Short mmCIF file of C-alpha atoms in Angstrom, two decimals:
data_model
loop_
_atom_site.label_atom_id
_atom_site.label_comp_id
_atom_site.label_asym_id
_atom_site.label_seq_id
_atom_site.Cartn_x
_atom_site.Cartn_y
_atom_site.Cartn_z
CA UNK T 947 84.33 -9.02 101.49
CA UNK T 948 83.50 -6.89 98.47
CA UNK T 949 82.21 -3.39 97.89
CA UNK T 950 80.37 -2.93 94.61
CA UNK T 951 79.66 0.62 93.49
CA UNK T 952 77.25 1.57 90.73
CA UNK T 953 75.21 4.48 89.42
CA UNK T 954 77.85 6.54 87.68
CA UNK T 955 77.32 7.84 84.20
CA UNK T 956 77.08 10.85 81.96
CA UNK T 957 74.97 13.83 82.96
CA UNK T 958 74.62 17.40 81.83
CA UNK T 959 75.53 20.26 84.10
CA UNK T 960 72.72 20.82 86.59
CA UNK T 961 71.62 17.20 86.46
CA UNK T 962 71.50 14.55 89.17
CA UNK T 963 72.86 11.09 89.80
CA UNK T 964 72.48 8.61 92.61
CA UNK T 965 75.38 6.33 93.41
CA UNK T 966 75.03 3.08 95.34
CA UNK T 967 77.59 0.86 97.00
CA UNK T 968 76.79 -2.51 98.52
CA UNK T 969 78.94 -4.60 100.81
CA UNK T 970 78.83 -8.36 100.45
CA UNK T 971 80.60 -11.40 101.84
CA UNK T 972 81.02 -12.89 105.31
CA UNK T 973 80.30 -9.70 107.16
CA UNK T 974 79.64 -9.42 110.86
CA UNK T 975 78.96 -5.68 110.89
CA UNK T 976 79.45 -2.53 108.84
CA UNK T 977 80.58 0.58 110.66
CA UNK T 978 81.40 3.89 108.97
CA UNK T 979 80.83 4.18 105.25
CA UNK T 980 82.05 6.93 102.98
CA UNK T 981 82.36 8.25 99.46
CA UNK T 982 85.55 9.65 97.99
CA UNK T 983 86.29 10.95 94.54
CA UNK T 984 89.33 11.39 92.37
CA UNK T 985 89.44 13.63 89.35
CA UNK T 986 92.13 13.20 86.66
CA UNK T 987 95.45 14.56 87.86
CA UNK T 988 94.16 15.23 91.36
CA UNK T 989 94.40 13.50 94.70
CA UNK T 990 91.54 11.43 96.04
CA UNK T 991 89.34 13.56 98.26
CA UNK T 992 86.68 12.84 100.82
CA UNK T 993 83.12 13.58 99.73
CA UNK T 994 81.02 12.42 102.69
CA UNK T 995 80.91 9.95 105.54
CA UNK T 996 78.09 8.31 107.46
CA UNK T 997 78.13 6.28 110.65
CA UNK T 998 76.05 3.17 111.21
CA UNK T 999 73.69 5.37 113.22
CA UNK T 1000 73.20 7.71 110.29
CA UNK T 1001 75.35 10.63 111.38
CA UNK T 1002 76.79 12.24 108.27
CA UNK T 1003 79.53 14.68 107.45
CA UNK T 1004 80.40 16.38 104.18
CA UNK T 1005 83.21 18.17 102.50
CA UNK T 1006 82.40 21.84 103.01
CA UNK T 1007 82.29 22.58 99.29
CA UNK T 1008 79.63 19.92 98.68
CA UNK T 1009 77.18 20.68 101.45
CA UNK T 1010 73.72 21.32 100.10
CA UNK T 1011 74.18 19.53 96.79
CA UNK T 1012 75.22 16.03 97.88
CA UNK T 1013 73.42 13.77 100.36
CA UNK T 1014 74.80 10.56 101.80
CA UNK T 1015 72.49 7.93 103.24
CA UNK T 1016 72.57 4.23 104.00
CA UNK T 1017 70.37 1.19 104.36
CA UNK T 1018 71.89 -0.97 107.06
CA UNK T 1019 69.71 -3.97 106.25
CA UNK T 1020 70.99 -3.91 102.67
CA UNK T 1021 74.54 -2.96 103.71
CA UNK T 1022 74.32 -0.21 101.14
CA UNK T 1023 75.43 3.41 101.11
CA UNK T 1024 74.04 5.96 98.69
CA UNK T 1025 75.19 9.31 97.40
CA UNK T 1026 72.56 11.56 95.92
CA UNK T 1027 74.23 14.22 93.82
CA UNK T 1028 72.20 17.20 92.63
CA UNK T 1029 73.03 20.26 90.56
CA UNK T 1030 76.12 18.55 89.23
CA UNK T 1031 78.89 20.73 87.85
CA UNK T 1032 81.75 19.89 85.48
CA UNK T 1033 84.16 20.03 88.42
CA UNK T 1034 82.25 17.14 90.03
CA UNK T 1035 83.43 14.83 87.27
CA UNK T 1036 85.58 12.11 88.80
CA UNK T 1037 85.77 8.46 89.69
CA UNK T 1038 83.75 8.00 92.85
CA UNK T 1039 84.86 5.37 95.34
CA UNK T 1040 83.07 3.96 98.34
CA UNK T 1041 84.88 2.91 101.48
CA UNK T 1042 83.61 0.99 104.47
CA UNK T 1043 84.88 -0.17 107.81
CA UNK T 1044 83.73 -3.78 108.07
CA UNK T 1045 83.96 -6.32 110.79
CA UNK T 1046 84.41 -9.99 110.01
CA UNK T 1047 84.66 -12.99 112.29
CA UNK T 1048 87.79 -15.10 112.23
CA UNK T 1049 86.62 -18.10 114.26
CA UNK T 1050 85.58 -16.11 117.35
CA UNK T 1051 87.72 -13.05 116.86
CA UNK T 1052 86.23 -9.90 115.38
CA UNK T 1053 88.54 -8.33 112.85
CA UNK T 1054 87.82 -4.84 111.57
CA UNK T 1055 89.23 -3.76 108.24
CA UNK T 1056 88.92 -0.96 105.71
CA UNK T 1057 87.56 -1.92 102.32
CA UNK T 1058 87.30 0.03 99.06
CA UNK T 1059 85.07 -0.40 96.05
CA UNK T 1060 86.46 -0.24 92.53
CA UNK T 1061 84.93 3.11 91.69
CA UNK T 1062 82.24 4.39 89.39
CA UNK T 1063 82.83 7.12 86.82
CA UNK T 1064 80.81 10.32 86.83
CA UNK T 1065 81.06 12.56 83.78
CA UNK T 1066 79.45 16.00 83.72
CA UNK T 1067 79.19 18.04 80.55
CA UNK T 1068 79.21 21.82 80.62
#
């Protein structure tokens, strides 16, 4: 199982970016998906989560600017980021809870993508 994130880049303050993260491999199902971020010298923090039914939650400080969504058929989670600020600059990671079949046993594990860098100029 792999999670591949993309969409990061350089943007000026006030700009927008859309991140994507796709799960691939021998997957039985994908449950909760989420985005985290880690700025230099800081701990990794939760940005947003979304269930497989589309119920989302956000870090309080990001509500209104960031939107998480997913396409279950594509096993992909998105993060639309608007009105970006310099303090949003970080490596953004996706995480997913994924079920795989081991013969006839469903095993659920937590998987992380490698991260995609977002740089915001002031």
